[in-house]
Coordinates of C-alpha atoms in Angstrom, one line a residue:
X1 CA 225.8 110.9 214.4
X2 CA 227.8 108.2 216.0
X3 CA 228.0 104.6 214.5
X4 CA 226.2 101.9 216.4
X5 CA 228.3 99.4 217.9
X6 CA 228.4 95.8 216.7
X7 CA 227.6 93.6 219.6
X8 CA 230.2 91.5 221.0
X9 CA 228.4 88.6 222.3
X10 CA 226.7 87.0 219.4
X11 CA 225.9 83.1 219.3
X12 CA 229.2 82.2 217.8
X13 CA 231.4 84.1 220.0
X14 CA 229.5 83.2 222.9
X15 CA 229.6 79.6 222.2
X16 CA 233.4 80.0 221.6
X17 CA 233.6 81.5 225.2
X18 CA 231.7 78.7 226.9
X19 CA 233.6 76.1 225.2
X20 CA 236.8 77.8 226.3
X21 CA 235.5 77.9 229.9
X22 CA 234.7 74.4 230.2
X23 CA 237.9 73.0 228.2
X24 CA 240.4 75.5 229.9
X25 CA 239.1 74.4 233.5
X26 CA 239.8 70.9 232.2
X27 CA 243.2 71.9 231.4
X28 CA 243.7 73.9 234.7
X29 CA 242.7 71.3 237.0
X30 CA 244.7 68.5 235.4
X31 CA 247.9 70.9 235.1
X32 CA 247.6 71.8 238.9
X33 CA 246.8 67.8 239.9
X34 CA 249.2 66.1 237.8
X35 CA 252.5 67.8 238.8
X36 CA 251.4 68.0 242.4
X37 CA 250.7 64.2 242.3
X38 CA 254.3 63.7 241.1
X39 CA 255.7 66.0 243.7
X40 CA 254.0 64.5 246.5
X41 CA 255.2 60.9 245.4
X42 CA 258.6 61.8 244.9
X43 CA 259.4 64.6 247.0
X44 CA 262.3 65.8 244.2
X45 CA 261.8 69.5 242.8
X46 CA 264.5 68.6 240.3
X47 CA 262.1 65.8 238.9
X48 CA 259.3 68.3 239.2
X49 CA 261.1 70.8 237.1
X50 CA 262.4 68.4 234.8
X51 CA 258.9 66.7 234.0
X52 CA 257.6 70.3 233.6
X53 CA 260.4 71.2 231.3
X54 CA 259.6 68.1 229.2
X55 CA 256.0 68.9 228.8
X56 CA 256.6 72.3 227.7
X57 CA 258.5 71.3 224.8
X58 CA 255.7 70.0 222.7
X59 CA 253.5 73.3 223.4
X60 CA 256.5 75.3 221.8
X61 CA 257.0 72.8 218.7
X62 CA 253.2 72.5 218.0
X63 CA 252.0 75.8 218.2
X64 CA 253.7 76.7 214.7
X65 CA 252.1 73.8 213.3
X66 CA 248.5 75.1 214.9
X67 CA 249.1 78.2 213.3
X68 CA 249.2 76.6 209.9
X69 CA 246.3 74.6 210.6
X70 CA 244.4 77.8 211.9
X71 CA 244.9 79.3 208.7
X72 CA 244.1 76.4 206.4
X73 CA 241.5 74.1 208.5
X74 CA 238.0 75.2 209.7
X75 CA 238.9 76.4 213.3
X76 CA 235.8 75.0 214.6
X77 CA 236.8 71.5 213.4
X78 CA 240.4 71.9 215.0
X79 CA 238.9 72.8 218.4
X80 CA 236.3 69.7 218.3
X81 CA 239.0 67.3 217.2
X82 CA 241.6 68.4 220.0
X83 CA 239.1 68.5 222.8
X84 CA 237.6 65.0 221.9
X85 CA 241.7 64.0 221.7
X86 CA 242.3 65.2 225.1
X87 CA 239.3 63.6 226.4
X88 CA 240.7 60.3 224.9
X89 CA 244.0 60.9 226.4
X90 CA 243.0 61.5 230.1
X91 CA 240.9 58.4 230.1
X92 CA 244.0 56.7 228.8
X93 CA 246.2 57.9 231.8
X94 CA 243.4 57.1 234.4
X95 CA 243.5 53.7 233.0
X96 CA 247.4 53.3 233.2
X97 CA 247.8 54.8 236.4
X98 CA 249.6 52.7 239.1
X99 CA 250.3 50.3 236.1
X100 CA 252.9 52.0 234.8
X101 CA 256.2 53.9 236.1
X102 CA 254.7 57.2 237.4
X103 CA 257.4 59.8 236.3
X104 CA 257.6 58.5 232.4
X105 CA 253.8 58.2 232.3
X106 CA 253.1 61.5 233.8
X107 CA 255.6 63.3 231.5
X108 CA 254.1 61.5 228.7
X109 CA 250.5 62.8 229.7
X110 CA 251.7 66.2 230.2
X111 CA 253.6 66.3 227.0
X112 CA 250.7 65.4 225.0
X113 CA 248.3 67.7 227.2
X114 CA 250.6 70.8 226.4
X115 CA 251.1 69.7 222.8
X116 CA 247.2 69.7 222.2
X117 CA 247.3 73.2 223.9
X118 CA 249.9 74.6 221.8
X119 CA 248.1 73.5 218.6
X120 CA 244.7 74.4 219.9
X121 CA 245.2 78.0 220.9
X122 CA 246.2 79.5 217.4
X123 CA 242.8 78.5 216.3
X124 CA 241.0 80.3 219.1
X125 CA 243.4 83.3 218.7
X126 CA 242.9 83.5 214.7
X127 CA 239.0 82.9 215.1
X128 CA 238.8 86.2 217.3
X129 CA 239.1 88.8 214.4
X130 CA 236.5 86.6 212.3
X131 CA 233.7 86.8 215.2
X132 CA 234.3 90.3 216.6
X133 CA 234.4 93.7 214.7
X134 CA 237.7 95.6 214.6
X135 CA 236.2 98.2 217.3
X136 CA 235.6 95.4 219.7
X137 CA 238.8 93.3 219.0
X138 CA 240.6 94.6 222.5
X139 CA 237.3 93.6 224.2
X140 CA 237.4 90.4 222.6
X141 CA 240.8 89.5 223.3
X142 CA 240.2 90.5 227.0
X143 CA 237.3 88.3 227.2
X144 CA 239.1 85.3 225.8
X145 CA 241.9 85.9 228.4
X146 CA 239.5 86.4 231.1
X147 CA 237.9 83.0 230.2
X148 CA 241.5 81.5 230.5
X149 CA 242.2 83.3 233.8
X150 CA 238.7 82.1 235.4
X151 CA 239.4 78.5 234.5
X152 CA 243.0 79.2 235.8
X153 CA 241.3 80.3 239.2
X154 CA 238.7 77.7 239.5
X155 CA 241.0 75.0 238.4
X156 CA 243.6 75.0 241.1
X157 CA 241.1 75.8 244.0
X158 CA 238.6 72.9 242.9
X159 CA 241.7 70.6 242.1
X160 CA 243.1 71.4 245.6
X161 CA 240.0 70.4 247.4
X162 CA 239.4 67.3 245.3
X163 CA 243.2 66.4 245.6
X164 CA 243.2 66.6 249.4
X165 CA 240.0 64.9 250.1
X166 CA 239.9 62.2 247.4
X167 CA 243.1 61.8 245.6
X168 CA 243.9 62.2 241.8
X169 CA 241.3 59.9 240.2
X170 CA 238.2 62.1 240.6
X171 CA 240.3 64.8 239.1
X172 CA 241.0 62.8 236.1
X173 CA 237.3 61.8 235.5
X174 CA 236.4 65.6 235.8
X175 CA 239.1 66.5 233.2
X176 CA 237.6 63.7 230.7
X177 CA 234.1 65.0 231.2
X178 CA 235.0 68.7 230.6
X179 CA 236.9 68.1 227.5
X180 CA 234.0 65.7 226.2
X181 CA 231.4 68.5 226.9
X182 CA 233.4 71.3 225.4
X183 CA 233.9 69.4 222.0
X184 CA 230.2 68.7 222.0
X185 CA 229.2 72.3 222.5
X186 CA 231.9 73.4 219.7
X187 CA 230.3 71.4 216.9
X188 CA 227.5 74.0 216.9
X189 CA 230.0 77.0 216.4
X190 CA 230.0 78.8 213.0
X191 CA 233.3 80.4 212.0
X192 CA 233.8 82.0 208.6
X193 CA 236.2 80.0 206.6
X194 CA 238.0 80.1 203.2
X195 CA 239.9 77.1 201.8
X196 CA 243.3 77.8 200.6
X197 CA 245.0 75.7 198.2
X198 CA 247.5 73.4 199.5
X199 CA 251.4 73.8 198.5
X200 CA 251.8 70.0 197.8
X201 CA 251.7 67.4 200.5
X202 CA 251.6 68.2 204.2
X203 CA 255.1 68.7 205.0
X204 CA 255.5 71.1 202.0
X205 CA 252.4 72.8 203.0
X206 CA 253.4 73.4 206.5
X207 CA 256.9 74.1 205.4
X208 CA 255.6 76.6 202.8
X209 CA 253.3 78.5 205.3
X210 CA 256.0 78.9 207.9
X211 CA 258.3 80.4 205.4
X212 CA 255.3 82.8 204.6
X213 CA 255.0 83.7 208.0
X214 CA 258.7 84.2 208.7
X215 CA 259.0 86.5 205.5
X216 CA 256.0 88.6 206.8
X217 CA 257.8 89.2 210.2
X218 CA 261.3 89.5 209.0
X219 CA 260.4 92.1 206.0
X220 CA 257.2 93.8 207.3
X221 CA 257.2 93.7 211.2
X222 CA 260.9 92.9 212.4
X223 CA 259.7 94.5 215.5
X224 CA 257.6 91.4 216.2
X225 CA 261.2 89.6 216.5
X226 CA 262.1 92.1 219.2
X227 CA 258.9 91.4 221.2
X228 CA 259.7 87.5 220.8
X229 CA 263.1 88.0 222.4
X230 CA 262.2 89.9 225.4
X231 CA 259.2 87.8 226.2
X232 CA 261.5 84.6 225.7
X233 CA 264.0 86.4 228.1
X234 CA 261.6 87.0 230.5
X235 CA 260.1 83.6 230.3
X236 CA 263.4 82.1 230.8
X237 CA 264.4 84.0 233.9
X238 CA 261.3 84.9 235.8
X239 CA 258.1 82.9 234.6
X240 CA 259.9 79.5 234.7
X241 CA 260.8 80.4 238.1
X242 CA 257.6 80.9 239.5
X243 CA 256.0 78.1 237.6
X244 CA 258.6 75.6 239.5
X245 CA 258.9 78.0 242.4
X246 CA 255.3 78.5 243.9
X247 CA 254.5 74.7 244.1
X248 CA 257.7 73.9 245.7
X249 CA 257.9 77.2 248.0
X250 CA 254.4 76.5 249.3
X251 CA 254.4 72.5 249.4
X252 CA 258.1 72.2 250.6
X253 CA 259.5 75.5 252.1
X254 CA 256.5 76.6 253.5
X255 CA 254.8 73.1 254.3
X256 CA 251.6 74.1 253.7
X257 CA 248.5 71.8 252.4
X258 CA 247.4 70.9 249.0
X259 CA 244.3 73.2 249.6
X260 CA 246.4 76.2 250.2
X261 CA 248.6 75.6 247.3
X262 CA 245.2 75.4 245.4
X263 CA 244.3 78.7 246.9
X264 CA 247.8 80.3 245.8
X265 CA 247.6 79.1 242.5
X266 CA 243.8 80.2 242.3
X267 CA 244.9 83.7 243.3
X268 CA 246.9 83.6 240.0
X269 CA 243.6 83.0 238.1
X270 CA 241.8 85.7 240.3
X271 CA 244.7 88.0 239.2
X272 CA 244.2 87.3 235.6
X273 CA 240.4 87.6 235.9
X274 CA 240.9 91.0 237.6
X275 CA 243.6 92.0 234.7
X276 CA 241.2 91.0 231.9
X277 CA 238.1 92.7 233.6
X278 CA 240.4 96.0 233.7
X279 CA 241.8 95.9 230.4
X280 CA 238.2 95.2 228.9
X281 CA 237.1 98.3 230.8
X282 CA 239.9 100.7 229.8
X283 CA 240.1 99.2 226.2
X284 CA 241.7 101.4 223.6
X285 CA 242.9 104.0 226.3
X286 CA 245.7 101.2 227.0
X287 CA 248.8 101.3 225.1
X288 CA 252.1 99.4 225.1
X289 CA 254.5 102.1 225.5
X290 CA 254.9 101.5 228.9
X291 CA 255.0 97.9 228.4
X292 CA 258.7 97.6 230.1
X293 CA 257.3 99.2 233.3
X294 CA 254.6 96.4 233.5
X295 CA 257.5 93.8 233.3
X296 CA 259.7 95.8 236.1
X297 CA 256.6 95.8 238.3
X298 CA 256.1 91.9 237.7
X299 CA 259.9 91.5 238.5
X300 CA 259.4 93.3 241.7
X301 CA 256.7 91.0 242.9
X302 CA 258.9 87.9 242.7
X303 CA 261.5 89.9 244.9
X304 CA 258.8 90.5 247.5
X305 CA 258.0 86.8 247.3
X306 CA 261.7 86.0 247.9
X307 CA 261.7 88.2 251.0
X308 CA 258.9 86.7 252.4
X309 CA 260.9 83.4 252.3
X310 CA 263.8 84.7 254.1
X311 CA 264.8 82.8 257.5
X312 CA 262.8 84.0 260.4
X313 CA 259.6 85.0 258.5
X314 CA 256.7 83.1 259.9
X315 CA 255.3 80.6 257.3
X316 CA 251.8 81.9 257.4
X317 CA 253.2 85.5 256.5
X318 CA 255.4 84.0 253.9
X319 CA 252.3 82.1 252.5
X320 CA 250.3 85.3 252.4
X321 CA 253.1 87.4 250.7
X322 CA 253.5 84.5 248.0
X323 CA 249.7 84.4 247.3
X324 CA 249.3 88.3 247.2
X325 CA 252.1 88.5 244.8
X326 CA 250.9 85.6 242.6
X327 CA 247.8 87.6 242.4
X328 CA 249.7 90.9 241.5
X329 CA 252.0 89.2 239.0
X330 CA 248.8 87.9 237.1
X331 CA 246.9 91.3 236.9
X332 CA 249.9 92.8 235.3
X333 CA 251.0 90.0 232.7
X334 CA 247.4 89.8 231.7
X335 CA 247.1 93.1 230.9
X336 CA 250.2 93.4 228.8
X337 CA 249.1 90.2 227.2
X338 CA 245.8 91.3 225.9
X339 CA 247.3 94.6 224.6
X340 CA 250.1 92.9 222.9
X341 CA 247.5 90.4 221.2
X342 CA 245.6 93.2 220.1
X343 CA 248.3 95.1 218.9
X344 CA 249.7 92.1 216.9
X345 CA 246.2 91.1 215.4
X346 CA 245.8 94.7 214.2
X347 CA 248.9 94.8 212.3
X348 CA 248.8 91.1 210.7
X349 CA 246.8 90.0 207.7
X350 CA 243.8 87.7 208.3
X351 CA 245.6 85.0 206.1
X352 CA 248.6 85.2 208.1
X353 CA 247.3 85.7 211.6
X354 CA 247.1 82.0 212.9
X355 CA 250.6 81.4 211.7
X356 CA 252.2 84.6 213.2
X357 CA 250.2 84.3 216.3
X358 CA 251.6 80.9 216.9
X359 CA 255.0 81.8 215.7
X360 CA 255.0 84.5 218.3
X361 CA 253.8 82.3 221.1
X362 CA 256.5 79.5 220.2
X363 CA 259.3 81.7 220.1
X364 CA 258.4 83.6 223.3
X365 CA 257.7 80.2 225.0
X366 CA 261.0 78.5 223.7
X367 CA 262.9 79.3 226.7
X368 CA 260.5 78.0 229.3
X369 CA 261.4 74.3 229.2
X370 CA 265.2 75.3 229.7
X371 CA 264.3 77.7 232.4
X372 CA 262.2 75.2 234.3
X373 CA 264.8 72.5 234.6
X374 CA 267.3 74.8 235.5
X375 CA 265.2 76.5 238.4
X376 CA 263.9 72.9 239.3
X377 CA 268.0 72.2 240.0
X378 CA 268.2 75.6 241.7
X379 CA 265.5 75.3 244.0
X380 CA 266.6 71.5 245.1
X381 CA 270.4 72.9 245.9
X382 CA 269.6 76.6 247.0
X383 CA 267.6 78.4 249.3
X384 CA 264.3 79.4 247.7
X385 CA 264.5 83.1 248.6
X386 CA 267.7 83.5 247.0
X387 CA 266.7 81.6 243.8
X388 CA 263.6 84.0 243.7
X389 CA 265.5 87.2 244.2
X390 CA 268.2 86.4 241.5
X391 CA 265.3 85.8 239.1
X392 CA 263.7 89.2 240.0
X393 CA 266.9 90.8 239.4
X394 CA 267.6 89.4 236.0
X395 CA 264.0 89.9 235.1
X396 CA 264.4 93.6 236.1
X397 CA 267.6 94.0 234.0
X398 CA 265.2 92.6 230.9
X399 CA 262.6 95.1 231.7
X400 CA 264.6 98.0 231.9
X401 CA 266.3 97.3 228.4
X402 CA 262.9 96.6 226.6
X403 CA 261.8 100.2 226.7
X404 CA 262.4 100.9 222.9
X405 CA 260.7 97.7 221.8
X406 CA 257.1 98.3 223.2
X407 CA 257.4 101.7 222.1
X408 CA 258.1 100.8 218.5
X409 CA 255.3 98.2 218.4
X410 CA 252.8 100.6 220.1
X411 CA 253.7 103.0 217.1
X412 CA 253.2 100.3 214.5
X413 CA 256.7 100.8 213.3
X414 CA 258.5 98.2 211.2
X415 CA 261.8 98.5 212.9

C-alpha cells in the first residue's frame, strides 16, 4: 500500500511563505526604485553599475555569517530581527533623502539592504528541510523560489507605476510597511531548533563553523566547489551584464518609460514564477545532468537581446524582444536553481546545511560586483548590442565546459 504523502502547506511552512511574499515584495520594489532613481538623477551607467557593484559586496560577505547564524540561532528569530532592521533602514533613508548626497546615500542604503538579504536567505533555506518532509523537498524549494519570483514580478510592475506617477517617496513608505508586517507575522512561526554549544567568543565560533563547512565541502563534496566556480563565472559574464544592461537599454538606449521598465523587470518575475510552477509540477523527474544545456539556452537569450538592439531595429520591437528574453532567461535559471538547491540539501547534513548553502551562495555571487562594475563602464563606452553579444559568447563557452560538473552533482559524486 502506498504511503500517504505528508502535506506541504502546514501552518508553519505557510507562515514562512506568506512572510516571504510580503518581505520580498518590499525588497523587490526597493531594489527596482532606488537604482532607477539614481540612474534618472545622474544619467550615468558607469555610476549605476558602480553603485550596484558596491551594493552586492555585502550580500556576498554576509551570506557565510548568515549561514553560521542559521545553524546556531533560531531561524525564526533571525527572520524577525532582520525584517525589523530593514524597516528601520528604509525609514532612515526616507528621512535623509534630499538632505544628504544622493550617490553615497543610495550606495549605503543598497549595501545594507543587500547585506541584510544575504544574511536572511540562509535562514530561509536552512528552515526548508525542517518544515517539509524529504519527499516534498523539491516542491518546497520550488514554492519558496516561486514566492521570490512572484515578488520580483509584482515589485517592479508596482514600483514602475508608483515611481512614474508619484516619485520615490511612496515606494519607500510601502517598503517600510512590508518589512514591518512581515516581521510581525514571522513572530508566530515555529521552526525546530536544537542549540549548539559555542566555540568560544563570536569571532572564534564563526571561524570554527566556517572551517567546518569548508572541510565538509573539500573532503566530502568537492563537486560543490566545481558547481560554485561554474556559477561564479556565469554570474561574472552574463548575470552581471543583464543586471546592469536591462535598465540601461530600456531607459537610455530604447528611451522607454519607467512603467515599461517595470513591465520588463516584471516579466523576469513572471518567468521565475512560471519556472517555479513548472519545476514543482515536474518534481523529481527533473535532474541536473543537462544543467549545462540550460545555461547554454540562457546564453542564447542574451544574444537575442543584443540582436534586438542593432541599429535599424525599431525601439518598440527591441523592447518586446528584451522583455520576452527576460522572461525566458528567468524560466531557465529558476528551474536550474531549484533543482540544484534540492540536490545540495539532499547531500548535506542538516547541522551543516545553513553554512554550506551560504558558502555556495557567497562564492557563486562573489564575481557579480566585479562584473557589474565592468559592465557599467562597458555600457557607457560601447554599443549595448555589442556588449550583450560579447556576454552571450562568453557565457556559452562557460556552459559548454560545465557538462561534467552537473553530471557529477546529479550522480551524488564526490569528485
